[in-house]
PDB file of C-alpha atoms in Angstrom:
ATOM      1  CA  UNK A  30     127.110 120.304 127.299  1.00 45.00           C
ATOM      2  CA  UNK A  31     130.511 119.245 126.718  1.00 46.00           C
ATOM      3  CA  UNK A  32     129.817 117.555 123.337  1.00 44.00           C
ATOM      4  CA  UNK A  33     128.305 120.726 122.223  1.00 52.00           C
ATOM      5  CA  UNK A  34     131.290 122.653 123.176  1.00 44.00           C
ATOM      6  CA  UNK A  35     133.658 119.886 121.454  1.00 43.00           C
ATOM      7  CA  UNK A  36     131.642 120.146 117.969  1.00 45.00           C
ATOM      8  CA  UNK A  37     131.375 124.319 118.577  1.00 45.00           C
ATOM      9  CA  UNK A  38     135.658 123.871 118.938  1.00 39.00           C
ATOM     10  CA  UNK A  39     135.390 121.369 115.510  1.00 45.00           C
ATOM     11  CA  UNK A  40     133.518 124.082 113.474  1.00 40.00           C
ATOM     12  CA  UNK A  41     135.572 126.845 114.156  1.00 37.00           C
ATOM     13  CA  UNK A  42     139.156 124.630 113.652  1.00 37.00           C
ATOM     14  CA  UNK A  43     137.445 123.481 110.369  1.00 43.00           C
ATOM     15  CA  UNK A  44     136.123 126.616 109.101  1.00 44.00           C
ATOM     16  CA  UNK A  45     139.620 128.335 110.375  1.00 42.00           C
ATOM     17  CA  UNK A  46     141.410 125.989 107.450  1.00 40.00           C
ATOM     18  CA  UNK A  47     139.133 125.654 104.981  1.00 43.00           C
ATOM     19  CA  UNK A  48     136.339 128.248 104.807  1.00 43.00           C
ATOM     20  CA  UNK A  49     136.179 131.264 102.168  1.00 44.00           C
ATOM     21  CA  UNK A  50     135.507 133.962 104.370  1.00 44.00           C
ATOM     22  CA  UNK A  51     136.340 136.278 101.669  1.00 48.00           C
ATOM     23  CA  UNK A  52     140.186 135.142 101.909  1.00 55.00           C
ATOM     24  CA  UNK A  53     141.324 135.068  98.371  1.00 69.00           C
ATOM     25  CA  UNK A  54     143.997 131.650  98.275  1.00 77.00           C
ATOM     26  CA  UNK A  55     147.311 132.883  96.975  1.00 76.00           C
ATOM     27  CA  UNK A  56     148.120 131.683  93.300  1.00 82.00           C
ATOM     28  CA  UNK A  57     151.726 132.511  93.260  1.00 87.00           C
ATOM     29  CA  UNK A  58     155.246 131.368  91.841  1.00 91.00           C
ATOM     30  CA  UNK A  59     157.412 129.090  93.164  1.00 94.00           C
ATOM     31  CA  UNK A  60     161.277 128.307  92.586  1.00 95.00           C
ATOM     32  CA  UNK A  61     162.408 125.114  94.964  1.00 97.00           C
ATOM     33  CA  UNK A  62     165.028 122.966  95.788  1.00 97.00           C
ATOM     34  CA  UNK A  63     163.909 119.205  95.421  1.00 97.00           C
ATOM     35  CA  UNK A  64     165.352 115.959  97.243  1.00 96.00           C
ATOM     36  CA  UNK A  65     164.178 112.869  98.096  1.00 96.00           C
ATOM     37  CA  UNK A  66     164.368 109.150  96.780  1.00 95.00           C
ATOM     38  CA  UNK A  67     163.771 107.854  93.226  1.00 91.00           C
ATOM     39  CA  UNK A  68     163.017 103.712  92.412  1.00 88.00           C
ATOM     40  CA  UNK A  69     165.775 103.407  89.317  1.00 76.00           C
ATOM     41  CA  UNK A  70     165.602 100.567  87.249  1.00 70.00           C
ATOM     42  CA  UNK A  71     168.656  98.114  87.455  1.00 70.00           C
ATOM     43  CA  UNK A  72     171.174  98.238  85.208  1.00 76.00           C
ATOM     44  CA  UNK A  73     171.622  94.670  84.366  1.00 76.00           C
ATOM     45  CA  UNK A  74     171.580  95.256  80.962  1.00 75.00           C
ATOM     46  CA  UNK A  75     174.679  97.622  80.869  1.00 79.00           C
ATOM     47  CA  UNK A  76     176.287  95.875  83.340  1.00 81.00           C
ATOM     48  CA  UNK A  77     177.053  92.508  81.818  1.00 80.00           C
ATOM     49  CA  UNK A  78     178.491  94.635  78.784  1.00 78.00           C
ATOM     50  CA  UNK A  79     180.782  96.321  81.359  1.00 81.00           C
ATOM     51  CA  UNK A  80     182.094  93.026  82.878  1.00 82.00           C
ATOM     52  CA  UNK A  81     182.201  90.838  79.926  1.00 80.00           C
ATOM     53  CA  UNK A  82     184.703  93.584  78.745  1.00 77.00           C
ATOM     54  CA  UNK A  83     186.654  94.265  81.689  1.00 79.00           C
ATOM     55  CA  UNK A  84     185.083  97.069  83.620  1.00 81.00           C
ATOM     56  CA  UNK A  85     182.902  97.544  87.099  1.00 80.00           C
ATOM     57  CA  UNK A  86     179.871  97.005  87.053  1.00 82.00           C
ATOM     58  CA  UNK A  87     177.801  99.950  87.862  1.00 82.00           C
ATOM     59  CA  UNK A  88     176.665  99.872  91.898  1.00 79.00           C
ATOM     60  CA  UNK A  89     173.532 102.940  91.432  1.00 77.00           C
ATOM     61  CA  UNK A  90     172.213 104.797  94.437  1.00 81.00           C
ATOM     62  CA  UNK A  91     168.726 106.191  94.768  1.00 87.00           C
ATOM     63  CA  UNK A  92     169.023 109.505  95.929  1.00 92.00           C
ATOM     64  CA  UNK A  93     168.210 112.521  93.958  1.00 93.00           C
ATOM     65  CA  UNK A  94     168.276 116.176  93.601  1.00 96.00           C
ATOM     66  CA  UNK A  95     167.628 119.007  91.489  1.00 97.00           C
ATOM     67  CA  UNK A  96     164.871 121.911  91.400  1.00 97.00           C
ATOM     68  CA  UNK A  97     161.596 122.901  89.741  1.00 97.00           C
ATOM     69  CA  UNK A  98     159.639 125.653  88.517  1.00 96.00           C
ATOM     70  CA  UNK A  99     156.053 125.894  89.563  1.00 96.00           C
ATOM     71  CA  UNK A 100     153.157 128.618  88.332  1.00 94.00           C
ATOM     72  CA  UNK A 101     149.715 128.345  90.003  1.00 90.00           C
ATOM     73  CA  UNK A 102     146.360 130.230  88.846  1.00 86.00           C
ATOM     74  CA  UNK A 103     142.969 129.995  90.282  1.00 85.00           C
ATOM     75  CA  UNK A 104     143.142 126.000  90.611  1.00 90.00           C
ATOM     76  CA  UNK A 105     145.460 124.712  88.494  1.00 94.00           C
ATOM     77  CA  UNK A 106     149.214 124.116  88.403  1.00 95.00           C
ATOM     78  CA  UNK A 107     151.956 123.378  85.807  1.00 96.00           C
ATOM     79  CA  UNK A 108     155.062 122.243  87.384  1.00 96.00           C
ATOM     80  CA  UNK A 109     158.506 121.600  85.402  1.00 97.00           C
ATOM     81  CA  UNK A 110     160.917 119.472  87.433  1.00 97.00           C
ATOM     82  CA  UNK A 111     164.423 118.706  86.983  1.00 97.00           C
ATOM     83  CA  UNK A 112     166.994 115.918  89.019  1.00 95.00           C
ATOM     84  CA  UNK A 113     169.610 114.501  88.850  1.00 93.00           C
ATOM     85  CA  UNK A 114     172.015 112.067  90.399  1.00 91.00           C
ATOM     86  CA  UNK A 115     175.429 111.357  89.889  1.00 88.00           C
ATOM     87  CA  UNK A 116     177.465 108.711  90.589  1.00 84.00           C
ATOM     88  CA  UNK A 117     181.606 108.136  90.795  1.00 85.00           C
ATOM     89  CA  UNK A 118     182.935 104.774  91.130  1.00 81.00           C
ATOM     90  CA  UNK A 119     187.439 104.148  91.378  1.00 81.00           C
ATOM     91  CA  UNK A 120     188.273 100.944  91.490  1.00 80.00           C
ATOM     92  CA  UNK A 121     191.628  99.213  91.295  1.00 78.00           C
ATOM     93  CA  UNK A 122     191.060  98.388  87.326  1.00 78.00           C
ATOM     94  CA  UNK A 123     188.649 101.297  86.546  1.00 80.00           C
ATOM     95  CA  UNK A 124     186.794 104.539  86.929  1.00 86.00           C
ATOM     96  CA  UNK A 125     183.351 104.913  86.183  1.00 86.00           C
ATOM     97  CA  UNK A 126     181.077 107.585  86.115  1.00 88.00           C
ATOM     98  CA  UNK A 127     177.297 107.544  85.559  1.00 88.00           C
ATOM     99  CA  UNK A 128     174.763 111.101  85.554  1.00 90.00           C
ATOM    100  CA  UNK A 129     170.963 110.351  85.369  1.00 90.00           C
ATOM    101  CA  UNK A 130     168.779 113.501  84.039  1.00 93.00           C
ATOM    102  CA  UNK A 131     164.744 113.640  84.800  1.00 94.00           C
ATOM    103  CA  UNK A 132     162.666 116.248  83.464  1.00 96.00           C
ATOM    104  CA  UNK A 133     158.925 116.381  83.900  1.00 97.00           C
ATOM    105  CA  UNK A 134     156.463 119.016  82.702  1.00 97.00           C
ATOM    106  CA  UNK A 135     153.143 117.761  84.754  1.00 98.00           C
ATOM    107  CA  UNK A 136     149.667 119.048  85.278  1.00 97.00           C
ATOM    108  CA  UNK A 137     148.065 119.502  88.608  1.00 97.00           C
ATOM    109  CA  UNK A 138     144.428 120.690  89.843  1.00 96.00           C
ATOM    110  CA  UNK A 139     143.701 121.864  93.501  1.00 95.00           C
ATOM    111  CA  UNK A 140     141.123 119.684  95.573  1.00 95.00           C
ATOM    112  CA  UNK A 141     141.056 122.020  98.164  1.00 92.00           C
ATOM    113  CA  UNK A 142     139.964 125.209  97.268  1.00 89.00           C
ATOM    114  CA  UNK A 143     138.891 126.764 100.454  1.00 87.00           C
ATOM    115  CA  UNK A 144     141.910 125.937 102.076  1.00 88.00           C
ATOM    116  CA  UNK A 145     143.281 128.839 102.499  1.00 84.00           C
ATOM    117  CA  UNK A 146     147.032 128.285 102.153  1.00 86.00           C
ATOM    118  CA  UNK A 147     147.425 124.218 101.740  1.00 92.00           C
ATOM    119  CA  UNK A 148     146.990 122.656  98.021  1.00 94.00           C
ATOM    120  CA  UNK A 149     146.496 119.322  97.266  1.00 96.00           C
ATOM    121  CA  UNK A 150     146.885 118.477  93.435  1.00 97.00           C
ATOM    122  CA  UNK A 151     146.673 115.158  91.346  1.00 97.00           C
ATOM    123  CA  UNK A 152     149.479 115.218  88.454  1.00 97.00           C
ATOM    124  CA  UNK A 153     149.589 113.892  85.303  1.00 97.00           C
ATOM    125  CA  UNK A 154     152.220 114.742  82.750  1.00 97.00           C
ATOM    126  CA  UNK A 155     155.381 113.435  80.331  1.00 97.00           C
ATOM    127  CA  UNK A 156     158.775 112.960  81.343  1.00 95.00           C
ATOM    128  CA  UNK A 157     161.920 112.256  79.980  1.00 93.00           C
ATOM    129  CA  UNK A 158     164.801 110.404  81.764  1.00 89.00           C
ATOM    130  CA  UNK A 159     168.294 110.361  80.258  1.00 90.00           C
ATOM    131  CA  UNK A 160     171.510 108.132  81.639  1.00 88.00           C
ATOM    132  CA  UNK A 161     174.592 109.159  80.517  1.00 89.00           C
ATOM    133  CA  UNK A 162     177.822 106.361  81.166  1.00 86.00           C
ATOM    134  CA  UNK A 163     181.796 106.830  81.026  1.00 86.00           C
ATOM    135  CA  UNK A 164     183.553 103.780  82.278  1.00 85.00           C
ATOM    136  CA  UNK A 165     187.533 103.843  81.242  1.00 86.00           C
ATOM    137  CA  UNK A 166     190.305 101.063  82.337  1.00 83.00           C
ATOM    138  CA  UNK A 167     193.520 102.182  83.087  1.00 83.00           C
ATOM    139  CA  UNK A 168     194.818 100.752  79.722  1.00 82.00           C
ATOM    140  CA  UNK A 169     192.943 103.764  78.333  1.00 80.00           C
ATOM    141  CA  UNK A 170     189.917 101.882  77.068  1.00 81.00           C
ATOM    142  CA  UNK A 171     186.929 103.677  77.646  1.00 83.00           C
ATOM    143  CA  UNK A 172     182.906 102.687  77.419  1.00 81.00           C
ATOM    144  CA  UNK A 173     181.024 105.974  76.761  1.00 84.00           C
ATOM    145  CA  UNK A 174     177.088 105.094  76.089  1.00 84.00           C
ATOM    146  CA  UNK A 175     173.797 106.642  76.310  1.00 85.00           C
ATOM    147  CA  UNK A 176     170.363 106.187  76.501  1.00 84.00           C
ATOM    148  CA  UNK A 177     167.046 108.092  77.104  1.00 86.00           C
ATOM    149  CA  UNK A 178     163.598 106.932  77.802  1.00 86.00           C
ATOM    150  CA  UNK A 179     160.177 108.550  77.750  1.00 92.00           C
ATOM    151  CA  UNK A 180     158.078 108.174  80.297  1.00 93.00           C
ATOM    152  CA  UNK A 181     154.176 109.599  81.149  1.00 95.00           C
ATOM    153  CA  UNK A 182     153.985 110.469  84.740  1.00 96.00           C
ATOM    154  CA  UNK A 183     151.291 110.397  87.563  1.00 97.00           C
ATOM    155  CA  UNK A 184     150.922 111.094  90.765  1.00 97.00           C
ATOM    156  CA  UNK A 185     150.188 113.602  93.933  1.00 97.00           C
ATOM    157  CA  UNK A 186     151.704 117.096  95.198  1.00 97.00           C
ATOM    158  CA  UNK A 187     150.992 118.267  98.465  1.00 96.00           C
ATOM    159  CA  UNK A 188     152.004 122.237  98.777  1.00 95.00           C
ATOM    160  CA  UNK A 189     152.121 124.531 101.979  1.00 93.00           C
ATOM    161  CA  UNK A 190     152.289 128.295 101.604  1.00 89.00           C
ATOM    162  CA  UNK A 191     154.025 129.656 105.191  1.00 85.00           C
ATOM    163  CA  UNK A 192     151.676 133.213 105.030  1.00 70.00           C
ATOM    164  CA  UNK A 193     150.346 135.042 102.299  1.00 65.00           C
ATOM    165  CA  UNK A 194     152.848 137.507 102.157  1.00 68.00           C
ATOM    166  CA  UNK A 195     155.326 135.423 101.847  1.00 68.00           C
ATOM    167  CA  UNK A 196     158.223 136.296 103.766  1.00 71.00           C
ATOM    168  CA  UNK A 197     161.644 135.010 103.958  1.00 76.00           C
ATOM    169  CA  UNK A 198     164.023 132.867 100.986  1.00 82.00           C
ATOM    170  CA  UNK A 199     162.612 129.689 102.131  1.00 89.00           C
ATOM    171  CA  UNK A 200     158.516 130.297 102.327  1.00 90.00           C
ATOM    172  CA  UNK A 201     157.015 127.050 100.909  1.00 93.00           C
ATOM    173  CA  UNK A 202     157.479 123.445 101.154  1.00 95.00           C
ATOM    174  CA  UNK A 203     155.942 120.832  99.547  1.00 96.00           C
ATOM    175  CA  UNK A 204     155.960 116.478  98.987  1.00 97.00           C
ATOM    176  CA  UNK A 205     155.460 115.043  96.142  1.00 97.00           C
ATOM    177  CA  UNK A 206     154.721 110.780  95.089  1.00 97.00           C
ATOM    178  CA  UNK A 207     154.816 110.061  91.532  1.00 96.00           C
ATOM    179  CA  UNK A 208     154.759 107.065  89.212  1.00 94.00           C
ATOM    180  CA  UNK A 209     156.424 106.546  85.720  1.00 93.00           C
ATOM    181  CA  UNK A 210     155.214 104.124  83.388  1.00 91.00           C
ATOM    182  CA  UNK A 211     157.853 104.212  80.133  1.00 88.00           C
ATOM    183  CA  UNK A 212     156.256 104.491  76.683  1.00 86.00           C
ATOM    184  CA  UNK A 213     159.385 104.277  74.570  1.00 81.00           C
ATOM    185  CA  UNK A 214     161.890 101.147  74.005  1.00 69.00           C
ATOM    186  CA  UNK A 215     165.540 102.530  73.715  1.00 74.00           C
ATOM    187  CA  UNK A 216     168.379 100.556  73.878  1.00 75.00           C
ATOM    188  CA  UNK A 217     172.237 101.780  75.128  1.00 77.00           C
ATOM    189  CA  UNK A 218     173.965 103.923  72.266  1.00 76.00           C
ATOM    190  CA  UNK A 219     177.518 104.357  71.799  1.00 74.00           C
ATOM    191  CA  UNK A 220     178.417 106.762  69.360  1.00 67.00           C
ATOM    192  CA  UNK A 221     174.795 106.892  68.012  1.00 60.00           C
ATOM    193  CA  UNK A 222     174.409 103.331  67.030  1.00 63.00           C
ATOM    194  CA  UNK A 223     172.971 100.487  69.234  1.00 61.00           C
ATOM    195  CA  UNK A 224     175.244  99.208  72.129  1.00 64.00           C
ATOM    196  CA  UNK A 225     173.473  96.919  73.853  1.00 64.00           C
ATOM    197  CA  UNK A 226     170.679  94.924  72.345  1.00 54.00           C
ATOM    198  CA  UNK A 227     167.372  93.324  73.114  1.00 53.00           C
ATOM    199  CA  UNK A 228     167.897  93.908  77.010  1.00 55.00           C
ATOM    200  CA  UNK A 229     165.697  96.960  77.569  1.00 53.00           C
ATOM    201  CA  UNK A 230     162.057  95.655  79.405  1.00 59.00           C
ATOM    202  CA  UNK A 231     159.418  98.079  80.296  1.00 61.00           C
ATOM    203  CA  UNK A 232     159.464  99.115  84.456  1.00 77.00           C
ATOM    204  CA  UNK A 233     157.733 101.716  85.984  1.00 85.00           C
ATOM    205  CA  UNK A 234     159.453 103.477  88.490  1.00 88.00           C
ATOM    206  CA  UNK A 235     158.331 105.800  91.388  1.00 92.00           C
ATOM    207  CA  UNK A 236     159.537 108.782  93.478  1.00 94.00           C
ATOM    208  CA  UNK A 237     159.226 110.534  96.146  1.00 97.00           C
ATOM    209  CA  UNK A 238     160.688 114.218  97.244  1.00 97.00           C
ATOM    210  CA  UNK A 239     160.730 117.049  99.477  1.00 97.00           C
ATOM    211  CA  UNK A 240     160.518 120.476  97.756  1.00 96.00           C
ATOM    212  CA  UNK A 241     160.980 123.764  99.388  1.00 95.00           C
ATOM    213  CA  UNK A 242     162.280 127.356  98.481  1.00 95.00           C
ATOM    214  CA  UNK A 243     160.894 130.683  97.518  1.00 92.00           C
ATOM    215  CA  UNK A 244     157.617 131.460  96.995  1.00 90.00           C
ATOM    216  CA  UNK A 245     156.599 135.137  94.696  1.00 87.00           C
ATOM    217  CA  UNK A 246     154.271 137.151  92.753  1.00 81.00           C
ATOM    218  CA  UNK A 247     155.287 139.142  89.797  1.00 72.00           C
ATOM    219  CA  UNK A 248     155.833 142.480  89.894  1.00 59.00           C
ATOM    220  CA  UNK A 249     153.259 143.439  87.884  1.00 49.00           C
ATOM    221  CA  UNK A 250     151.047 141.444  89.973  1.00 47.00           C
ATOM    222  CA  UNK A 251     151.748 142.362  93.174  1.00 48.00           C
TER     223      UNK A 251
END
């Protein structure tokens, strides 16, 4: 008797969460806030340039932030994400300051169809990630370099709608894991010409954020 009840309990909770019952899953927009941790590559390669001429080394941190854009329909999801970090080092000799940019256009489909307002998507997309240094000595000579790699990205998105309606600023939040694997073999520039040579190896890198933020339909939607 009591295991019957227990597995009557189980089908209800299950069908509760993910059965159709004519509920039609929302396929909104999303604008959200991201933060969350992001596995940077060392900067060996900049940094011996930097102390063989005078300057700090750069000491990088791994926490980013930014936002992203998100459109869903029926199953599938584009996402465009943007983050940055910035860094500001003074020491006695020097000032240094260091900006990363990541964007990512990725690709998601929902594995959960019948759940009626949690997604689950796999991700698969391009990204590019961009490191902009300005290290200057207080003798007024200055480092200024750049460099960019492109990356393709993979990963997962979890995403959790808070009512179909969607009320309130803050109405979704979301977690996200993804992996980087660079494709491109770019070396520091300063003033467009090579800067540092030979020291650029191939990493992958990973992240992993919190997104949340405002959930909407278009007005000619809804």
């Amino acid at each position: 008797m009591n295991k019957s009840i227990l597995i009557s309990i189980c089908l209800l909770f299950c069908n509760d969460i993910f059965g159709q019952d004519d509920y039609l899953k929302p396929d909104p927009f999303s604008l959200n806030l991201i933060t969350g941790y992001h596995s940077f590559a060392k900067y060996d390669d900049i940094n011996t340039k930097l102390i063989a001429n005078g300057f700090e080394k750069i000491k990088p941190h791994n926490f980013v932030f930014g936002f992203e854009f998100q459109g869903m329909g029926k199953r599938s999801t584009l996402k465009s994400r943007f983050c940055f970090t910035n860094i500001n080092q003074s020491k006695p000799k020097s000032t240094t300051a260091l900006q990363t940019t990541t964007i990512e256009l990725l690709y998601g489909y929902d594995l959960l169809p019948n759940s009626k307002n949690f997604y689950l998507f796999p991700l698969g997309g391009i990204s590019m990630f961009d490191v902009d240094l300005l290290s200057k000595r207080n003798d007024g000579t200055k480092i200024d370099a750049q460099k960019t790699n492109f990356e393709l990205t993979f990963g997962a998105s979890g995403k959790l709608l808070l009512g179909k309606s969607f009320p309130g600023i803050l109405n979704n939040v979301g977690l996200d894991f993804t992996f980087s694997i660079p494709f491109t073999q770019t070396n520091w520039k300063k003033d467009g010409k090579e800067f540092v040579m030979d020291t650029y190896t191939t990493k992958p890198n990973f992240s992993l954020t919190l997104n949340f933020g405002r959930a909407f339909y278009p007005a000619s939607v809804r």
